[in-house]
mmCIF file of C-alpha atoms in Angstrom:
data_model
loop_
_atom_site.group_PDB
_atom_site.id
_atom_site.type_symbol
_atom_site.label_atom_id
_atom_site.label_comp_id
_atom_site.label_asym_id
_atom_site.label_seq_id
_atom_site.Cartn_x
_atom_site.Cartn_y
_atom_site.Cartn_z
ATOM 1 C CA THR A 1 33.784 -4.051 -77.128
ATOM 2 C CA SER A 2 35.015 -7.465 -75.431
ATOM 3 C CA ASP A 3 37.970 -9.064 -76.381
ATOM 4 C CA LYS A 4 36.558 -12.386 -74.701
ATOM 5 C CA TRP A 5 35.400 -15.292 -76.561
ATOM 6 C CA HIS A 6 31.780 -15.831 -76.115
ATOM 7 C CA ARG A 7 29.897 -19.193 -76.560
ATOM 8 C CA LEU A 8 26.567 -18.534 -78.620
ATOM 9 C CA ALA A 9 23.583 -20.687 -78.650
ATOM 10 C CA PHE A 10 21.453 -20.543 -81.800
ATOM 11 C CA ARG A 11 17.679 -21.315 -82.686
ATOM 12 C CA PRO A 12 16.834 -22.666 -86.262
ATOM 13 C CA SER A 13 15.307 -19.178 -86.956
ATOM 14 C CA ASP A 14 18.745 -17.595 -85.971
ATOM 15 C CA THR A 15 21.051 -19.724 -88.293
ATOM 16 C CA MET A 16 21.482 -20.509 -92.073
ATOM 17 C CA ALA A 17 22.705 -23.782 -91.385
ATOM 18 C CA ALA A 18 21.250 -26.333 -93.688
ATOM 19 C CA PHE A 19 20.152 -28.806 -91.053
ATOM 20 C CA ALA A 20 18.966 -26.385 -88.526
ATOM 21 C CA SER A 21 15.359 -27.503 -88.578
ATOM 22 C CA VAL A 22 16.297 -31.146 -89.417
ATOM 23 C CA HIS A 23 15.355 -32.880 -85.744
ATOM 24 C CA SER A 24 13.539 -36.220 -86.526
ATOM 25 C CA LYS A 25 12.792 -37.939 -89.474
ATOM 26 C CA ASN A 26 8.966 -36.079 -89.276
ATOM 27 C CA ASP A 27 10.805 -33.205 -90.067
ATOM 28 C CA LEU A 28 11.704 -34.498 -94.043
ATOM 29 C CA THR A 29 9.615 -35.569 -96.715
ATOM 30 C CA TYR A 30 10.998 -38.237 -98.617
ATOM 31 C CA LEU A 31 10.464 -38.345 -102.396
ATOM 32 C CA GLY A 32 11.961 -41.770 -103.198
ATOM 33 C CA PRO A 33 14.790 -43.208 -104.690
ATOM 34 C CA VAL A 34 17.044 -41.433 -107.487
ATOM 35 C CA LYS A 35 19.449 -43.478 -109.757
ATOM 36 C CA SER A 36 22.786 -41.467 -110.627
ATOM 37 C CA GLY A 37 25.991 -42.752 -111.909
ATOM 38 C CA GLY A 38 24.985 -46.222 -111.159
ATOM 39 C CA LYS A 39 24.311 -45.899 -107.590
ATOM 40 C CA THR A 40 21.223 -45.596 -105.890
ATOM 41 C CA TYR A 41 20.340 -42.450 -103.767
ATOM 42 C CA TYR A 42 17.663 -41.259 -101.836
ATOM 43 C CA LYS A 43 15.636 -38.125 -102.391
ATOM 44 C CA VAL A 44 14.572 -36.075 -99.633
ATOM 45 C CA GLU A 45 12.957 -32.663 -99.158
ATOM 46 C CA PHE A 46 12.832 -29.993 -95.471
ATOM 47 C CA ARG A 47 12.567 -26.480 -94.696
ATOM 48 C CA SER A 48 16.078 -24.819 -94.724
ATOM 49 C CA ALA A 49 17.551 -21.542 -95.754
ATOM 50 C CA ILE A 50 21.286 -21.849 -96.489
ATOM 51 C CA VAL A 51 21.274 -18.313 -97.396
ATOM 52 C CA ASN A 52 18.827 -15.401 -96.480
ATOM 53 C CA PRO A 53 17.642 -12.726 -98.609
ATOM 54 C CA VAL A 54 19.035 -10.571 -95.738
ATOM 55 C CA MET A 55 22.115 -10.930 -96.758
ATOM 56 C CA ILE A 56 21.654 -9.330 -100.338
ATOM 57 C CA PRO A 57 24.283 -6.571 -100.239
ATOM 58 C CA ALA A 58 21.676 -3.647 -101.329
ATOM 59 C CA SER A 59 20.890 -0.590 -98.996
ATOM 60 C CA ASN A 60 17.416 0.055 -100.926
ATOM 61 C CA LEU A 61 16.314 -3.918 -99.779
ATOM 62 C CA THR A 62 14.111 -3.643 -96.665
ATOM 63 C CA GLU A 63 11.668 -5.971 -94.671
ATOM 64 C CA THR A 64 12.790 -9.115 -96.111
ATOM 65 C CA VAL A 65 11.014 -12.050 -95.235
ATOM 66 C CA LEU A 66 11.297 -15.654 -95.927
ATOM 67 C CA THR A 67 8.315 -17.394 -97.298
ATOM 68 C CA SER A 68 8.873 -20.806 -98.486
ATOM 69 C CA PRO A 69 12.687 -21.961 -98.193
ATOM 70 C CA LYS A 70 13.289 -25.748 -99.209
ATOM 71 C CA LEU A 71 16.467 -27.733 -99.581
ATOM 72 C CA THR A 72 15.889 -30.982 -101.914
ATOM 73 C CA LEU A 73 19.082 -33.404 -101.180
ATOM 74 C CA LEU A 74 20.463 -36.963 -102.776
ATOM 75 C CA VAL A 75 21.523 -38.621 -99.717
ATOM 76 C CA ASP A 76 23.273 -42.041 -99.727
ATOM 77 C CA ALA A 77 22.225 -45.347 -98.074
ATOM 78 C CA ALA A 78 23.835 -44.201 -94.794
ATOM 79 C CA GLY A 79 22.086 -40.958 -94.775
ATOM 80 C CA ARG A 80 25.270 -38.483 -95.840
ATOM 81 C CA PRO A 81 24.050 -35.669 -98.141
ATOM 82 C CA ILE A 82 25.657 -35.826 -101.449
ATOM 83 C CA LYS A 83 24.135 -33.282 -103.498
ATOM 84 C CA GLY A 84 21.013 -30.826 -103.974
ATOM 85 C CA THR A 85 19.252 -27.911 -104.684
ATOM 86 C CA ALA A 86 18.169 -25.132 -102.576
ATOM 87 C CA GLU A 87 14.777 -22.900 -103.320
ATOM 88 C CA ILE A 88 14.731 -19.907 -100.723
ATOM 89 C CA ASP A 89 11.408 -18.011 -101.712
ATOM 90 C CA GLY A 90 11.062 -14.705 -99.820
ATOM 91 C CA ARG A 91 9.880 -11.016 -100.471
ATOM 92 C CA GLY A 92 11.140 -7.628 -99.582
ATOM 93 C CA ARG A 93 10.815 -3.924 -100.471
ATOM 94 C CA VAL A 94 13.344 -2.502 -102.979
ATOM 95 C CA SER A 95 12.891 1.204 -102.392
ATOM 96 C CA GLY A 96 9.562 0.829 -100.782
ATOM 97 C CA GLN A 97 8.162 -1.386 -102.992
ATOM 98 C CA LEU A 98 7.056 -5.324 -102.683
ATOM 99 C CA GLN A 99 8.955 -7.556 -104.688
ATOM 100 C CA GLU A 100 9.416 -11.319 -104.789
ATOM 101 C CA ILE A 101 12.961 -12.788 -104.001
ATOM 102 C CA VAL A 102 13.897 -15.965 -105.483
ATOM 103 C CA ILE A 103 17.171 -17.680 -104.905
ATOM 104 C CA ASP A 104 17.876 -21.036 -106.497
ATOM 105 C CA LEU A 105 21.248 -22.765 -105.658
ATOM 106 C CA THR A 106 22.871 -26.157 -106.591
ATOM 107 C CA VAL A 107 24.581 -27.561 -103.442
ATOM 108 C CA THR A 108 27.172 -30.247 -103.465
ATOM 109 C CA PHE A 109 28.823 -31.675 -100.065
ATOM 110 C CA THR A 110 32.375 -32.553 -99.934
ATOM 111 C CA LYS A 111 34.839 -33.871 -97.210
ATOM 112 C CA LEU A 112 32.369 -35.635 -95.036
ATOM 113 C CA GLY A 113 32.991 -36.914 -91.960
ATOM 114 C CA GLN A 114 35.939 -35.036 -91.373
ATOM 115 C CA ALA A 115 36.297 -33.020 -88.258
ATOM 116 C CA VAL A 116 35.454 -29.641 -87.767
ATOM 117 C CA SER A 117 36.908 -27.178 -85.345
ATOM 118 C CA ILE A 118 36.537 -23.882 -83.924
ATOM 119 C CA LYS A 119 38.989 -22.206 -81.916
ATOM 120 C CA ALA A 120 39.020 -18.909 -80.025
ATOM 121 C CA PRO A 121 40.621 -15.730 -81.469
#
């Protein structure tokens, strides 16, 4: 083991960051405007797995695979995410038997624009 701090470079397939697969407007599907609380938001959808089935703490769950992870968001006029839903579909073997895995989450974004810092331990 090492006590040194290491910088890691993640690919979208390595991370569960909500926006890892979004690099340009071509990575989004625009679903139109939505009125909520007297305000107009804009609905977008894109591939995202903010939770991966591999995180399910079951020793008998093996061979997990994502099949269709997507995040549907409401964003404001400046493009800031407000809230959304994540639908993560996958499959895996439970005690050897192939099973479908479905994870549905409601996501709310807070403290947008605040600085985030990560310091070496």
